[in-house]
Amino acid sequence: KAGVTQTPRYLIKTRGQQVTLSCSPISGHRSVSWYQQTPGQGLQFLFEYFSETQRNKGNFPGRFSGRQFSNSRSEMNVSTLELGDSALYLCASAEQTRIPGNTIYFGEGSWLTVV
Amino acid sequence: DAKTTQPTSMDCAEGRAANLPCNHSTISGNEYVYWYRQIHSQGPQYIIHGLKNNETNEMASLIITEDRKSSTLILPHATLRDTAVYYCIVRFHNFGNEKLTFGTGTRLTIIP
């Protein structure tokens, strides 16, 4: 089975622009989450989607948004980019089950640099 | 989810067993202990998880104390490729809670 796939792996944007990152979850996984990792704040949860609906949200401004498609693929968007948005953005997927103790798998991430 | 405490850094000689401790004294009965590692800021890699019993897979062993207030991840024969930041996470898994709360982890360095 292919793992979680994120594109693009690296990108550079200018302040004020917007960016869209893409994530393809593991086949059969319907839950997709996004995380931001910076040296100062570490790994922080952005939001989680299931069945095209945002189910959980972290403490980030409205400039950060996402969506999920019917095939479970997900995108996240950051508008009006700021220098502080430079980070590694990670996507994770999980098989949705009512059996407790499932595993969440991460992709390799998208490195965003804002200049 | 309960908070975890890990040492900031550890060293281990190559070929030896690496024992990484984690304290989770406020863990509740339905919370699982998960371990992930992150190498060179790649995506976190799942290692192992458990609830009460000790667990072993091809990567590592997880030892959870009887009172569940602490656990130890054991890498039986550490190699240079095991150098990474290791995260211990406590997670209450109910339907709809697919969130992991990361701490600062332990930076493990394998010494040749």
Tab-separated table of N, CA and C in Angstrom, chain B residues 6-73:
chain	number	residue	atom	x	y	z
B	6	GLN	N	9.369	13.751	28.896
B	6	GLN	CA	10.466	12.945	28.378
B	6	GLN	C	11.778	13.701	28.593
B	7	PRO	N	12.884	12.968	28.725
B	7	PRO	CA	14.177	13.670	28.777
B	7	PRO	C	14.429	14.384	27.464
B	8	THR	N	15.125	15.496	27.541
B	8	THR	CA	15.378	16.293	26.347
B	8	THR	C	16.270	15.560	25.362
B	9	SER	N	17.295	14.910	25.875
B	9	SER	CA	18.216	14.211	24.979
B	9	SER	C	18.829	13.000	25.668
B	10	MET	N	19.276	12.059	24.836
B	10	MET	CA	19.937	10.848	25.314
B	10	MET	C	20.942	10.398	24.264
B	11	ASP	N	21.983	9.728	24.734
B	11	ASP	CA	22.944	9.091	23.844
B	11	ASP	C	22.905	7.592	24.070
B	12	CYS	N	23.223	6.838	23.034
B	12	CYS	CA	23.292	5.382	23.162
B	12	CYS	C	24.368	4.885	22.199
B	13	ALA	N	25.147	3.919	22.650
B	13	ALA	CA	26.184	3.348	21.785
B	13	ALA	C	25.543	2.439	20.738
B	14	GLU	N	26.092	2.492	19.548
B	14	GLU	CA	25.621	1.634	18.471
B	14	GLU	C	25.701	0.170	18.877
B	15	GLY	N	24.638	-0.567	18.583
B	15	GLY	CA	24.603	-1.984	18.926
B	15	GLY	C	23.988	-2.277	20.283
B	16	ARG	N	23.926	-1.267	21.118
B	16	ARG	CA	23.322	-1.442	22.439
B	16	ARG	C	21.817	-1.218	22.350
B	17	ALA	N	21.129	-1.604	23.429
B	17	ALA	CA	19.699	-1.317	23.517
B	17	ALA	C	19.504	0.129	23.960
B	18	ALA	N	18.629	0.822	23.262
B	18	ALA	CA	18.282	2.193	23.646
B	18	ALA	C	16.965	2.132	24.417
B	19	ASN	N	16.977	2.680	25.633
B	19	ASN	CA	15.790	2.689	26.482
B	19	ASN	C	15.335	4.129	26.686
B	20	LEU	N	14.184	4.457	26.123
B	20	LEU	CA	13.686	5.823	26.187
B	20	LEU	C	12.501	5.872	27.149
B	21	PRO	N	12.644	6.634	28.248
B	21	PRO	CA	11.556	6.681	29.237
B	21	PRO	C	10.538	7.766	28.915
B	22	CYS	N	9.347	7.566	29.444
B	22	CYS	CA	8.280	8.560	29.301
B	22	CYS	C	7.404	8.499	30.539
B	23	ASN	N	7.149	9.674	31.093
B	23	ASN	CA	6.266	9.751	32.243
B	23	ASN	C	4.917	10.294	31.828
B	24	HIS	N	3.852	9.613	32.222
B	24	HIS	CA	2.490	10.073	31.915
B	24	HIS	C	1.627	9.786	33.130
B	25	SER	N	1.925	10.468	34.219
B	25	SER	CA	1.322	10.152	35.518
B	25	SER	C	-0.172	10.434	35.584
B	26	THR	N	-0.693	11.272	34.677
B	26	THR	CA	-2.127	11.607	34.726
B	26	THR	C	-2.936	10.821	33.696
B	27	ILE	N	-2.356	9.776	33.163
B	27	ILE	CA	-3.037	8.991	32.135
B	27	ILE	C	-4.318	8.383	32.697
B	28	SER	N	-5.356	8.356	31.874
B	28	SER	CA	-6.614	7.747	32.306
B	28	SER	C	-6.739	6.355	31.709
B	29	GLY	N	-7.733	5.634	32.181
B	29	GLY	CA	-7.828	4.232	31.838
B	29	GLY	C	-8.009	3.926	30.362
B	30	ASN	N	-8.571	4.858	29.616
B	30	ASN	CA	-8.849	4.611	28.206
B	30	ASN	C	-7.842	5.260	27.272
B	31	GLU	N	-6.776	5.766	27.814
B	31	GLU	CA	-5.779	6.445	26.979
B	31	GLU	C	-4.654	5.491	26.593
B	32	TYR	N	-4.305	5.565	25.331
B	32	TYR	CA	-3.243	4.749	24.785
B	32	TYR	C	-1.924	5.524	24.813
B	33	VAL	N	-0.829	4.804	24.880
B	33	VAL	CA	0.504	5.389	24.762
B	33	VAL	C	1.032	5.082	23.358
B	34	TYR	N	1.382	6.139	22.633
B	34	TYR	CA	1.902	6.011	21.275
B	34	TYR	C	3.344	6.524	21.241
B	35	TRP	N	4.139	5.921	20.394
B	35	TRP	CA	5.499	6.400	20.139
B	35	TRP	C	5.681	6.632	18.642
B	36	TYR	N	6.228	7.798	18.348
B	36	TYR	CA	6.609	8.163	16.987
B	36	TYR	C	8.056	8.658	17.030
B	37	ARG	N	8.707	8.638	15.880
B	37	ARG	CA	10.017	9.271	15.787
B	37	ARG	C	10.092	10.101	14.516
B	38	GLN	N	10.978	11.081	14.532
B	38	GLN	CA	11.125	11.970	13.396
B	38	GLN	C	12.602	12.130	13.098
B	39	ILE	N	12.963	11.796	11.897
B	39	ILE	CA	14.349	11.825	11.457
B	39	ILE	C	14.539	13.003	10.521
B	40	HIS	N	15.484	13.871	10.835
B	40	HIS	CA	15.863	14.987	9.958
B	40	HIS	C	14.644	15.757	9.433
B	41	SER	N	13.666	15.989	10.327
B	41	SER	CA	12.471	16.741	9.944
B	41	SER	C	11.730	16.135	8.758
B	42	GLN	N	11.801	14.833	8.630
B	42	GLN	CA	10.876	14.135	7.736
B	42	GLN	C	9.559	14.008	8.485
B	43	GLY	N	8.567	13.369	7.901
B	43	GLY	CA	7.328	13.154	8.611
B	43	GLY	C	7.527	12.186	9.769
B	44	PRO	N	6.806	12.381	10.866
B	44	PRO	CA	6.900	11.440	11.986
B	44	PRO	C	6.571	10.023	11.541
B	45	GLN	N	7.353	9.087	12.069
B	45	GLN	CA	7.169	7.678	11.734
B	45	GLN	C	6.573	6.954	12.916
B	46	TYR	N	5.474	6.264	12.709
B	46	TYR	CA	4.850	5.481	13.771
B	46	TYR	C	5.777	4.345	14.177
B	47	ILE	N	5.905	4.126	15.499
B	47	ILE	CA	6.733	3.021	15.986
B	47	ILE	C	5.867	1.946	16.613
B	48	ILE	N	5.096	2.302	17.623
B	48	ILE	CA	4.377	1.300	18.388
B	48	ILE	C	3.368	2.008	19.285
B	49	HIS	N	2.345	1.288	19.744
B	49	HIS	CA	1.457	1.846	20.751
B	49	HIS	C	0.891	0.721	21.604
B	50	GLY	N	0.377	1.099	22.781
B	50	GLY	CA	-0.180	0.106	23.685
B	50	GLY	C	-1.105	0.741	24.702
B	51	LEU	N	-1.889	-0.104	25.345
B	51	LEU	CA	-2.833	0.366	26.360
B	51	LEU	C	-2.385	-0.058	27.764
B	52	LYS	N	-2.259	-1.338	27.968
B	52	LYS	CA	-1.875	-1.842	29.287
B	52	LYS	C	-0.719	-2.823	29.197
B	53	ASN	N	-0.825	-3.721	28.247
B	53	ASN	CA	0.160	-4.793	28.145
B	53	ASN	C	1.401	-4.321	27.405
B	54	ASN	N	2.489	-5.003	27.651
B	54	ASN	CA	3.703	-4.723	26.892
B	54	ASN	C	3.488	-5.146	25.445
B	55	GLU	N	4.078	-4.402	24.538
B	55	GLU	CA	3.915	-4.668	23.123
B	55	GLU	C	5.284	-4.755	22.449
B	56	THR	N	5.354	-5.578	21.413
B	56	THR	CA	6.591	-5.710	20.642
B	56	THR	C	6.231	-5.826	19.170
B	57	ASN	N	7.005	-5.137	18.332
B	57	ASN	CA	6.891	-5.324	16.893
B	57	ASN	C	8.290	-5.367	16.306
B	58	GLU	N	8.379	-5.288	15.008
B	58	GLU	CA	9.684	-5.449	14.352
B	58	GLU	C	10.617	-4.263	14.622
B	59	MET	N	10.079	-3.178	15.081
B	59	MET	CA	10.908	-2.002	15.332
B	59	MET	C	11.352	-1.883	16.785
B	60	ALA	N	10.435	-2.174	17.716
B	60	ALA	CA	10.720	-1.846	19.109
B	60	ALA	C	9.818	-2.629	20.051
B	61	SER	N	10.109	-2.444	21.341
B	61	SER	CA	9.246	-2.968	22.399
B	61	SER	C	8.772	-1.808	23.249
B	62	LEU	N	7.549	-1.934	23.743
B	62	LEU	CA	6.979	-0.926	24.619
B	62	LEU	C	6.644	-1.593	25.940
B	63	ILE	N	7.253	-1.066	27.001
B	63	ILE	CA	7.003	-1.578	28.340
B	63	ILE	C	6.215	-0.532	29.104
B	64	ILE	N	5.019	-0.894	29.560
B	64	ILE	CA	4.160	0.018	30.321
B	64	ILE	C	4.089	-0.497	31.744
B	65	THR	N	4.340	0.378	32.704
B	65	THR	CA	4.289	-0.048	34.092
B	65	THR	C	2.878	-0.449	34.476
B	66	GLU	N	2.794	-1.209	35.554
B	66	GLU	CA	1.494	-1.746	35.961
B	66	GLU	C	0.494	-0.637	36.293
B	67	ASP	N	0.978	0.447	36.900
B	67	ASP	CA	0.078	1.561	37.219
B	67	ASP	C	-0.125	2.484	36.015
B	68	ARG	N	0.542	2.195	34.919
B	68	ARG	CA	0.426	2.931	33.647
B	68	ARG	C	0.908	4.369	33.725
B	69	LYS	N	1.613	4.728	34.753
B	69	LYS	CA	2.050	6.120	34.890
B	69	LYS	C	3.344	6.385	34.144
B	70	SER	N	3.987	5.371	33.656
B	70	SER	CA	5.189	5.580	32.855
B	70	SER	C	5.380	4.415	31.896
B	71	SER	N	6.208	4.663	30.907
B	71	SER	CA	6.496	3.608	29.930
B	71	SER	C	7.921	3.779	29.423
B	72	THR	N	8.424	2.738	28.783
B	72	THR	CA	9.758	2.766	28.200
B	72	THR	C	9.709	2.171	26.807
B	73	LEU	N	10.267	2.903	25.864
B	73	LEU	CA	10.424	2.378	24.509
B	73	LEU	C	11.817	1.781	24.418
